[in-house]
XYZ file of C-alpha atoms in Angstrom:
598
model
C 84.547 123.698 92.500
C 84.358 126.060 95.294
C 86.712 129.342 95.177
C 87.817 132.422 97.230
C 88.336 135.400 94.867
C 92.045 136.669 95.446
C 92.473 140.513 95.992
C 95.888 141.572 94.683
C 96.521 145.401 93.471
C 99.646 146.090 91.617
C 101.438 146.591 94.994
C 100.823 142.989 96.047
C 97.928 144.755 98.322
C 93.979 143.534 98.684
C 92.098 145.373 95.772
C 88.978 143.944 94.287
C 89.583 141.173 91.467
C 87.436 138.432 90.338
C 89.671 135.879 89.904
C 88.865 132.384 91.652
C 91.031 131.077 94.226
C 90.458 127.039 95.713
C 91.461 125.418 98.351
C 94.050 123.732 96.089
C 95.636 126.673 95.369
C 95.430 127.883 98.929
C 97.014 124.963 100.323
C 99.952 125.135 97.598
C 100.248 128.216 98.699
C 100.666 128.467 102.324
C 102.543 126.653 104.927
C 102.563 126.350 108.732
C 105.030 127.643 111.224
C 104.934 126.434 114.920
C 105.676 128.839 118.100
C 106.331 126.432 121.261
C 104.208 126.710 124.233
C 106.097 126.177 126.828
C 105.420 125.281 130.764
C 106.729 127.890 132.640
C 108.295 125.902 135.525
C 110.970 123.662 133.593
C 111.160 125.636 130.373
C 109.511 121.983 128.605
C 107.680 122.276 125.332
C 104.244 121.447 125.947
C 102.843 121.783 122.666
C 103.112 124.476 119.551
C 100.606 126.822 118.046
C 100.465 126.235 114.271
C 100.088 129.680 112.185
C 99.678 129.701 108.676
C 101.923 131.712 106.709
C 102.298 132.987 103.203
C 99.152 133.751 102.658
C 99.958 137.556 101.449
C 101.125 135.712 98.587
C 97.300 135.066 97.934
C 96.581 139.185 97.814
C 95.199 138.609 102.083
C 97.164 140.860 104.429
C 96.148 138.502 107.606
C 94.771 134.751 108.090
C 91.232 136.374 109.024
C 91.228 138.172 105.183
C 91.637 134.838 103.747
C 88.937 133.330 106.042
C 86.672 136.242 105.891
C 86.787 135.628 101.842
C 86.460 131.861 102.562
C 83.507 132.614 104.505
C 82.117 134.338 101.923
C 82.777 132.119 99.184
C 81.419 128.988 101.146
C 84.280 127.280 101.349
C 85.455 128.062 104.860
C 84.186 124.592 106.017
C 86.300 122.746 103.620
C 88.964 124.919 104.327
C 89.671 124.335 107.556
C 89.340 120.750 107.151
C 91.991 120.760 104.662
C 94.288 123.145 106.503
C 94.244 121.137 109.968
C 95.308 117.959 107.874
C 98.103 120.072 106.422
C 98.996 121.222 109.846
C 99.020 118.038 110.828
C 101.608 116.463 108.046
C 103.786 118.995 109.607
C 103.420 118.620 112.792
C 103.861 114.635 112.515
C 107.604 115.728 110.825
C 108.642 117.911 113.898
C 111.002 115.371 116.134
C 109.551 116.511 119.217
C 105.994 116.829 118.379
C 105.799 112.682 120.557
C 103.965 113.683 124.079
C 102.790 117.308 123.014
C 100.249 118.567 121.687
C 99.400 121.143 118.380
C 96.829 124.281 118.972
C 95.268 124.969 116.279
C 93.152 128.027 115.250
C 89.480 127.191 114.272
C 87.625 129.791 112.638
C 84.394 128.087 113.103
C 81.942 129.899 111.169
C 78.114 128.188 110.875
C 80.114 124.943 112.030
C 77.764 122.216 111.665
C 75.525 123.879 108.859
C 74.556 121.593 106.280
C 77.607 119.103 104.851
C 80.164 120.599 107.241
C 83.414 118.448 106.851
C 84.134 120.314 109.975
C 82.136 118.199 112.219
C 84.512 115.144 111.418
C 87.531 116.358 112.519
C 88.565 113.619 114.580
C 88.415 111.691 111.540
C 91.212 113.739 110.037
C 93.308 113.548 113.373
C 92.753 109.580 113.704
C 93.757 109.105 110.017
C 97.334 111.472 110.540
C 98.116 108.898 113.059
C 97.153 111.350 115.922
C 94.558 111.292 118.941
C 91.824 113.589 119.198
C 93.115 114.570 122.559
C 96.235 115.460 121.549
C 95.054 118.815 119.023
C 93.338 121.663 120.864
C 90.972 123.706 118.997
C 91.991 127.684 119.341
C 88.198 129.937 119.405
C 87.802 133.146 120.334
C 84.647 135.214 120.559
C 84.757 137.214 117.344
C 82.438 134.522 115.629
C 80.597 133.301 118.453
C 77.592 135.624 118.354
C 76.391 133.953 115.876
C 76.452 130.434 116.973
C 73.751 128.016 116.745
C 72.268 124.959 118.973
C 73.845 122.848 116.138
C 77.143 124.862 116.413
C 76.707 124.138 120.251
C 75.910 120.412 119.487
C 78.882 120.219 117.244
C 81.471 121.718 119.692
C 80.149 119.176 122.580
C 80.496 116.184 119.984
C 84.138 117.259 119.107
C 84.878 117.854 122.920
C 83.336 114.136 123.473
C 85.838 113.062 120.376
C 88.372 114.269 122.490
C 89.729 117.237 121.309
C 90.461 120.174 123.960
C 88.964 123.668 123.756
C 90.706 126.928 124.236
C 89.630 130.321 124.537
C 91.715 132.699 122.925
C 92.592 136.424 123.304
C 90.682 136.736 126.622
C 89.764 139.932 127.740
C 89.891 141.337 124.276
C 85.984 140.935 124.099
C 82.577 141.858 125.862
C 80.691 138.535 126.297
C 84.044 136.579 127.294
C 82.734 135.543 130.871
C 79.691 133.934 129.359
C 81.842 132.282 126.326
C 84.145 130.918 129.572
C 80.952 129.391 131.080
C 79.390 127.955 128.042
C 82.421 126.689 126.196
C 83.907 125.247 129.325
C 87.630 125.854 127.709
C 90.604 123.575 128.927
C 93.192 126.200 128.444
C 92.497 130.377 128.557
C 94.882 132.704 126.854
C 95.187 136.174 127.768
C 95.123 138.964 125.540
C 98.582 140.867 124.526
C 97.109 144.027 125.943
C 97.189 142.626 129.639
C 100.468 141.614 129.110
C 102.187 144.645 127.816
C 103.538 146.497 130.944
C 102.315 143.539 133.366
C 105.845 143.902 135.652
C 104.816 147.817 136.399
C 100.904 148.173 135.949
C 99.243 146.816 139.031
C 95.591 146.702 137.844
C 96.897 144.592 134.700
C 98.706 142.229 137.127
C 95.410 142.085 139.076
C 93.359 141.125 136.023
C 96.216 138.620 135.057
C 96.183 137.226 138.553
C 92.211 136.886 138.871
C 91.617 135.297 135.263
C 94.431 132.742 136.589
C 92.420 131.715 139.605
C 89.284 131.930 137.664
C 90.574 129.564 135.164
C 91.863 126.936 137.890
C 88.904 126.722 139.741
C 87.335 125.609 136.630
C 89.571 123.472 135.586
C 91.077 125.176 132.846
C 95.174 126.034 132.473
C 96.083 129.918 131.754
C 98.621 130.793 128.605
C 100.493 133.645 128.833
C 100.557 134.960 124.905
C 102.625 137.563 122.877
C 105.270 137.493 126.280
C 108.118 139.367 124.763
C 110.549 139.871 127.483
C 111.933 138.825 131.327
C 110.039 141.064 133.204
C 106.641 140.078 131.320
C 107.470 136.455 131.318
C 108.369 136.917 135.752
C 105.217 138.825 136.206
C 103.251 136.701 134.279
C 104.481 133.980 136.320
C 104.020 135.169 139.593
C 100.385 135.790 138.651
C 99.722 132.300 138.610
C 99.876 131.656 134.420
C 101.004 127.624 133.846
C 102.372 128.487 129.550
C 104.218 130.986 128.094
C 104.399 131.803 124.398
C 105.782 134.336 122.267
C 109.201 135.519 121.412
C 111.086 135.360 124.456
C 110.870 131.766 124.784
C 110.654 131.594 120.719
C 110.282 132.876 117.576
C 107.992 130.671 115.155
C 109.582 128.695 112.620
C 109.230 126.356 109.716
C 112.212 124.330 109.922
C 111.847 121.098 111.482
C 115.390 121.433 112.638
C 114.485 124.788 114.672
C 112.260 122.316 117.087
C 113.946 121.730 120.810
C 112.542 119.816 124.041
C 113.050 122.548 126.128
C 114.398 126.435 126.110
C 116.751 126.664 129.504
C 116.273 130.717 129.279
C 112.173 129.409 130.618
C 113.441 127.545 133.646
C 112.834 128.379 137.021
C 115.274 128.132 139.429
C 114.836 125.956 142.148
C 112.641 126.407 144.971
C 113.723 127.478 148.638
C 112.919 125.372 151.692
C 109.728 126.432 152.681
C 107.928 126.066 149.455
C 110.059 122.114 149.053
C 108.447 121.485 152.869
C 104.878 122.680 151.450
C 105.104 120.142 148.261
C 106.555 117.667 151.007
C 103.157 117.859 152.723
C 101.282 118.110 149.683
C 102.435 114.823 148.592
C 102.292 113.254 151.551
C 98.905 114.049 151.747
C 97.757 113.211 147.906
C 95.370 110.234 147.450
C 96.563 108.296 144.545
C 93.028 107.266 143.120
C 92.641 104.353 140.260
C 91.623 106.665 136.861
C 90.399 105.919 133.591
C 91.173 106.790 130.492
C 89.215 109.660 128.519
C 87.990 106.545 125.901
C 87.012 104.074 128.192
C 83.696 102.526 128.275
C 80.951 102.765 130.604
C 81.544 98.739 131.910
C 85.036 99.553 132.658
C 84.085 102.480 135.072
C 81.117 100.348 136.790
C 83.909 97.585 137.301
C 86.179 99.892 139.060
C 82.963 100.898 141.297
C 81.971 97.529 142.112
C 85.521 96.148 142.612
C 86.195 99.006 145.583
C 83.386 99.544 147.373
C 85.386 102.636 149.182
C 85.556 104.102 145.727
C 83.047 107.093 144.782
C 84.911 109.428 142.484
C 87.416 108.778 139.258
C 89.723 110.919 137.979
C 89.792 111.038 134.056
C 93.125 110.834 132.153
C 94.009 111.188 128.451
C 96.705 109.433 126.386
C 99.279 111.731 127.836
C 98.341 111.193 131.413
C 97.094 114.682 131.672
C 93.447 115.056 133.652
C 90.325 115.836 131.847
C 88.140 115.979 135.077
C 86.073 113.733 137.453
C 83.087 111.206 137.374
C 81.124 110.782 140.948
C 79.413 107.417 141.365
C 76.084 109.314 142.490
C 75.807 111.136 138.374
C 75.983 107.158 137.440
C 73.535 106.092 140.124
C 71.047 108.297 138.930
C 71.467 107.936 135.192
C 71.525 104.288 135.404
C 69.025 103.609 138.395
C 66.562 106.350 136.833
C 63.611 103.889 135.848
C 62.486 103.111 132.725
C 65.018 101.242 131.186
C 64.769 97.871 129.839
C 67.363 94.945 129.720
C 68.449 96.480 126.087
C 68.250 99.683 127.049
C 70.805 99.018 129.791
C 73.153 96.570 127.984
C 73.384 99.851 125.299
C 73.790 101.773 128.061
C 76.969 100.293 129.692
C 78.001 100.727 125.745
C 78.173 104.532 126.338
C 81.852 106.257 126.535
C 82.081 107.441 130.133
C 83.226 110.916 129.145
C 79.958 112.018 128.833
C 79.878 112.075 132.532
C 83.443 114.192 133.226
C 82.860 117.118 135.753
C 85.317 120.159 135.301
C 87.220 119.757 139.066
C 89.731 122.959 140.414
C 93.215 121.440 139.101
C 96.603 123.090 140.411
C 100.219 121.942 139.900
C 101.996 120.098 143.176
C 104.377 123.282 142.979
C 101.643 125.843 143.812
C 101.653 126.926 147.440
C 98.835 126.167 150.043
C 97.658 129.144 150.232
C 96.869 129.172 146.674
C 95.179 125.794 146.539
C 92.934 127.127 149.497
C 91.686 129.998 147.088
C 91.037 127.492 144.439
C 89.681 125.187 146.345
C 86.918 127.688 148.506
C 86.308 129.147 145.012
C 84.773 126.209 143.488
C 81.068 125.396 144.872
C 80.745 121.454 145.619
C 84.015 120.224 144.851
C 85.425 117.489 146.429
C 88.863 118.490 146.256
C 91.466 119.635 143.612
C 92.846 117.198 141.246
C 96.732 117.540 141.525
C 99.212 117.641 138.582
C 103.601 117.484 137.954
C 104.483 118.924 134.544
C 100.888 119.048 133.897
C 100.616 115.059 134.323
C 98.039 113.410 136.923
C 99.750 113.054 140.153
C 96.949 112.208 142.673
C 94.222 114.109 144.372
C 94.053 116.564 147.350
C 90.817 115.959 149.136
C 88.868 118.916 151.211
C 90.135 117.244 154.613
C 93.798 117.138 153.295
C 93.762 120.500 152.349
C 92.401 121.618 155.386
C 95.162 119.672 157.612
C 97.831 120.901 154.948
C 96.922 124.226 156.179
C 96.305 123.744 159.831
C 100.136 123.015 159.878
C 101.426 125.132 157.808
C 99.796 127.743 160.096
C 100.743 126.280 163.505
C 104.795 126.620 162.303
C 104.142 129.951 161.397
C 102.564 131.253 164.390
C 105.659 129.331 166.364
C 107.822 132.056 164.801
C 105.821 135.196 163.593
C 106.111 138.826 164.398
C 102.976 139.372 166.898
C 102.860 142.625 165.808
C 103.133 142.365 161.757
C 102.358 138.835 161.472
C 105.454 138.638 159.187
C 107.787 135.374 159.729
C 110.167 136.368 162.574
C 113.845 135.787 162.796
C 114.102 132.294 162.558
C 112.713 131.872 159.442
C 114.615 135.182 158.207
C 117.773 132.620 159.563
C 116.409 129.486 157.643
C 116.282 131.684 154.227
C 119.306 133.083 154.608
C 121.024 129.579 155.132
C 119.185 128.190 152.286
C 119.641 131.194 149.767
C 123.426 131.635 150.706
C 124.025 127.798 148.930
C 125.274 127.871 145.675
C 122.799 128.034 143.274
C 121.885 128.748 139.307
C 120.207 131.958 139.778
C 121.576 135.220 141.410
C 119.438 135.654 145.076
C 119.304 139.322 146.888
C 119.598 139.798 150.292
C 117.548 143.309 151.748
C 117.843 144.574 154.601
C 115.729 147.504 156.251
C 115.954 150.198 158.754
C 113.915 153.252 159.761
C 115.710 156.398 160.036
C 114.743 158.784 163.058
C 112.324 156.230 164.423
C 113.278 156.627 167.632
C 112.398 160.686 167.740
C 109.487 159.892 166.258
C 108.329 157.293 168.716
C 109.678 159.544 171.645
C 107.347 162.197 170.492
C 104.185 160.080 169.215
C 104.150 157.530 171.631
C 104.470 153.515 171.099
C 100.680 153.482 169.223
C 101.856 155.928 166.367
C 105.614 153.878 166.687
C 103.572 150.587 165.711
C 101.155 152.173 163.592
C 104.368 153.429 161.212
C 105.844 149.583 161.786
C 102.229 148.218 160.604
C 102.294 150.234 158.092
C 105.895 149.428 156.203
C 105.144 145.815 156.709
C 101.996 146.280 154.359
C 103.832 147.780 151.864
C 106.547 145.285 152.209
C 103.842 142.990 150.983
C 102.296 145.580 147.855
C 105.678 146.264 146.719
C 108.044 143.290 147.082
C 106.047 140.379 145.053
C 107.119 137.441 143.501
C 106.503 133.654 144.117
C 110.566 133.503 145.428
C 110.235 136.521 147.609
C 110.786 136.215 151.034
C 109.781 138.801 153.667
C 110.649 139.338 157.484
C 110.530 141.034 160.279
C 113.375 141.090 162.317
C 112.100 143.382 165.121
C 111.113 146.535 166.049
C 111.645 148.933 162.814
C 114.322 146.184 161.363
C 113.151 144.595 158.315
C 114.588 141.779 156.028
C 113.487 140.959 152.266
C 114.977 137.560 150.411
C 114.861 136.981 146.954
C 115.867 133.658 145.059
C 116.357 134.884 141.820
C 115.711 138.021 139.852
C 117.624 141.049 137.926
C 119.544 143.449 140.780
C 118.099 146.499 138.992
C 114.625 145.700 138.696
C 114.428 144.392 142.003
C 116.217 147.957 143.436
C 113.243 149.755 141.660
C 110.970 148.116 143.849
C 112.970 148.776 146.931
C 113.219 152.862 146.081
C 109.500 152.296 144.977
C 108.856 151.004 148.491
C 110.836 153.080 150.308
C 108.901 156.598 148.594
C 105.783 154.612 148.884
C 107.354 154.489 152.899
C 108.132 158.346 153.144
C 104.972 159.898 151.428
C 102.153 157.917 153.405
C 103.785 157.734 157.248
C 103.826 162.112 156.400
C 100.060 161.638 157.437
C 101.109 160.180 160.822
C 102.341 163.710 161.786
C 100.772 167.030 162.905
C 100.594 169.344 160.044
C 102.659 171.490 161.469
C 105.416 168.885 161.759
C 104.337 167.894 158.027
C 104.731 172.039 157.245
C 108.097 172.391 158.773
C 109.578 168.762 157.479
C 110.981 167.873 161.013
C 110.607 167.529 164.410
C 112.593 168.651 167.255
C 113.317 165.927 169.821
C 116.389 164.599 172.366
C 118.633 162.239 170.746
C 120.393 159.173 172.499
C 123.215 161.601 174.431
C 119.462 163.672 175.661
C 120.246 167.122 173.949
C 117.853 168.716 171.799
C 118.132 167.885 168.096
C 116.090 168.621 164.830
C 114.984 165.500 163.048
C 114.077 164.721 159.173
C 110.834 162.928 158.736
C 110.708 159.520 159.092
C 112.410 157.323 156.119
C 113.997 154.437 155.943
C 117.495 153.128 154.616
C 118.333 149.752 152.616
C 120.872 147.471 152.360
C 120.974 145.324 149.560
C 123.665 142.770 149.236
C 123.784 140.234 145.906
C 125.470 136.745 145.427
C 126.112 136.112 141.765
C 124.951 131.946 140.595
C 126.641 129.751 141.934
C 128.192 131.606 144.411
C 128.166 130.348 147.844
C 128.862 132.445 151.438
C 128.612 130.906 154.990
C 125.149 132.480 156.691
C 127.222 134.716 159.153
C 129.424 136.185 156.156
C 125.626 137.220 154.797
C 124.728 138.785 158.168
C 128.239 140.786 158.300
C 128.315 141.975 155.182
C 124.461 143.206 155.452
C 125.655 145.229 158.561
C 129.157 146.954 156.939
C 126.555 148.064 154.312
C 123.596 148.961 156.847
C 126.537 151.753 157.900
C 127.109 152.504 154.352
C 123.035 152.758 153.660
C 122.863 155.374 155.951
C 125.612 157.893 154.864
C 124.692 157.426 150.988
C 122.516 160.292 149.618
C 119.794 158.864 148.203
C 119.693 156.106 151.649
C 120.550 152.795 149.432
C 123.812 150.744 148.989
C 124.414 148.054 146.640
C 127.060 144.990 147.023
C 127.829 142.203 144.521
C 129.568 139.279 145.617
C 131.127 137.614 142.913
C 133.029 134.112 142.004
């Protein structure tokens, strides 16, 4: 019988020790916990990571020890074998585990070398009373250099099985880009690193935000990993992530009891008007093509074809409705119409399961704004369009045309009421927000307003091109500092600004107004002579014409909050924003803060 050799010092710690360990023993053992995965629109679990636990009891101070020693031992491959159809009895006891799916973390070592009971994994799954396509197989690169044209051959045969791939700690390795282009992952989960300080480190944010639109072009879903707290789990967010884990949504657990549907904390509030009239279009404009399932045969798909002659691509669903990519009628044309084939060879064929033939295809939720699907769209060469998903379920598919109209109108309503100047959305949209956000709703919303202080000396003495070079310039870092998928941002006119937000904490969102408004005061210095800059003022008329000395320019806000669910008529918002415009600029530090409460 094959054994590990368990290293346990009189501590409890590794120390050498020649005493045999099997997978027996290993599995009697250790247990699984499961951490929930969970979307990160409507807080719903959508599946849970099971990590094994216990095993310091065994003399290994982390799962890789143990596998590491497996490895070594040559029992790895019936190891992991044995430990997914544990992970599965527990799994199949959780009372929500019906319509999610388990991750699972696959070492993978010389998978496929010699009698690997690896390479029948689906075997396991389909004898647990599961699907294939309902387990996704966790890899990351530390074992991949290595790998082997049979290792390759064995991951495509298990990704033909059904099971789903996905690339784990990204970003934590060198080759990762390549592993992202040969593994063709369905989900990508970013390291902790990027996420630690995510809500104040712009270049993480950036990283987060490109690997998100990397990941949808191809097809592939982003998990946010190791989140720990709000402002990680909003930032990740607004960079475009689709799943959260870690402990702020929830702390593993072993307890079958522990399992819920959803965690409320993970819910996002809901949306304003604009972004309900973009999914409005988005749905008017979806084409709800026939699909076929991820198991279907060959015959099936060529029926479809030949049934609708308008018909020339199919979207491909698994047992849960969720999309696995596309098959174009011209990849079937030319495998079937190729030459050479007899009338057996083309009977065997139709015999073939049509997943062979699934294309990766840019996939974005029906949630996502247009802008957004334009990136992923123009991103990915030759696509025909972006396949279109609700809770991560097939909902149609946007076609290149669609997506073009989509945005041909959103930008015609937008230029109907935009700041020429700052291209920002003018005052009535800043009017339409204000209406909308000023309903009573489940999330506190924040109502900014902006004003530049000694604009008017400044403009006397600069002229209107420096004047609307300092406007320019606040409206652009508006736009760096105020982010957020539920941020609003306006120009009202002149040096009058106006920043919405739907939800959000008051404090954190008043650090990035003072962050702004020194971003504001340090750059617009340059627009001055230096020995304006020298002397910290100007000397100009004010409005009664007498000569005055004049600060710098700066800017005041006004920042007014409504608690949830409390409600206050539009023009109460606009008063109140101008009793504490006039209490903005007497404060010290140029900021006042209002609460309106129940």
């Amino acid at each position: 019988m094959a054994t590990v050799h368990r290293v346990l010092d009189e501590a409890g710690s590794p120390a050498c020790s020649d005493q045999p360990l099997t997978v027996s023993q290993i599995l009697d053992a250790t247990c699984y916990a499961f951490q929930p995965i969970a979307d990160f629109g409507t807080g719903v679990v959508y599946g849970y990571e099971a990590l094994l636990r216990h095993h310091e009891s065994l003399g290994f101070g982390t799962h890789a020890e143990l596998f590491d020693a497996a490895w070594e031992s040559g029992i790895l491959p019936e190891l992991e074998a044995a430990l997914l159809a544990a992970a599965l009895d527990a799994y199949s006891k959780l009372p929500t585990a019906r319509g999610t799916k388990l991750f699972f973390n696959l070492d993978g070592r010389d998978l496929g070398a010699g009698e690997d009971r690896r390479v029948r994994l689906g075997d396991i799954v389909t004898s647990k009373g599961f699907s294939p396509t309902q387990v996704c197989l966790e890899l990351c690169e530390t074992h991949r250099n290595g790998t082997s044209e049979i290792t390759d051959h064995v991951l495509n045969n298990l990704r033909r099985t059904g099971f789903m791939f996905v690339l784990d700690d990204f970003g934590k390795g060198f080759s990762e880009l390549r592993l992202i282009h040969d593994l063709g992952p369905d989900y990508i989960k970013i390291d902790r690193f990027f996420l630690n300080g995510i809500e104040t480190d712009a270049r993480r944010k950036l990283f987060v935000t490109t690997v998100a639109n990397l990941a949808h072009v191809l097809g592939a879903r982003v998990i946010a990993e190791g989140v720990e707290t709000e402002r990680e789990f909003k930032a990740c967010r607004d960079a475009g992530c689709d799943l959260v884990q870690g402990f702020y949504v929830a702390e593993p657990f072993i307890e079958k009891r522990d399992a819920r549907l959803f965690y409320d904390h993970v819910r996002v509030s809901s949306m304003g008007t604009t972004r309900k009239e973009e999914e409005r279009r988005i749905r008017n404009e979806l084409q709800q093509l026939s699909t076929v399932n991820h198991d279907g045969s060959m015959s099936t798909l060529l029926d479809m074809f030949l049934t609708d002659q308008e018909v020339s691509l199919v979207p491909v669903i698994d047992a849960n409705n969720e999309p696995r990519g596309l098959i174009h009628e011209r990849d079937l044309k030319a495998y079937l119409y190729a030459g050479g084939f007899g009338e057996d060879d083309y009977h065997a064929a139709l015999d073939l399961p049509l997943r062979n033939f699934v294309r990766s295809c840019p996939i974005a939720d029906i949630d996502s704004n247009a802008d957004m699907l334009l990136v992923t769209f123009a991103s990915s060469l030759n696509s025909d369009g972006i396949i279109i998903t609700e809770n991560f379920r097939y909902a149609g598919f946007l076609s290149a045309t669609s997506l073009l109209k989509i945005i041909h109108e959103r930008r015609l309503e937008e230029a109907q009421d935009q700041n020429p100047l700052t291209r920002l959305p003018g005052n009535g949209a800043i009017n339409r927000f204000i209406k909308d956000a000023a309903k009573p709703r489940p999330a506190p919303r924040h109502f900014c307003y902006f004003d530049f202080d000694n604009f008017k000396p400044f403009n006397d003495t600069y002229g209107y091109r420096q004047g609307d070079r300092a406007i320019i310039l606040f409206s652009e870092l508006m736009q760096q500092h105020l982010t957020g998928t539920t941020t609003f941002r306006g120009h009202i006119g002149g040096d009058d600004f106006f920043a919405g937000f739907m939800n959000g904490d008051q404090t954190e969102i008043a650090t990035q107004l003072l962050s702004l408004k020194r971003a504001f005061k340090s750059d617009v210095e340059s627009f001055y002579s230096a020995e304006h800059r020298e002397c910290g003022y100007i000397e100009a008329a004010d409005r009664f014409g007498s000569p005055r000395l004049f600060s710098l320019l700066d800017c005041s806000i006004s920042m007014m909050t409504l608690e949830s669910n409390v409600a206050l008529a539009p023009d109460q918002v606009t008063a109140e924003i101008a009793e504490l415009k006039r209490a903005a600029k007497r404060s010290d530090d140029g900021i006042a803060v209002k609460t309106i409460s129940g």
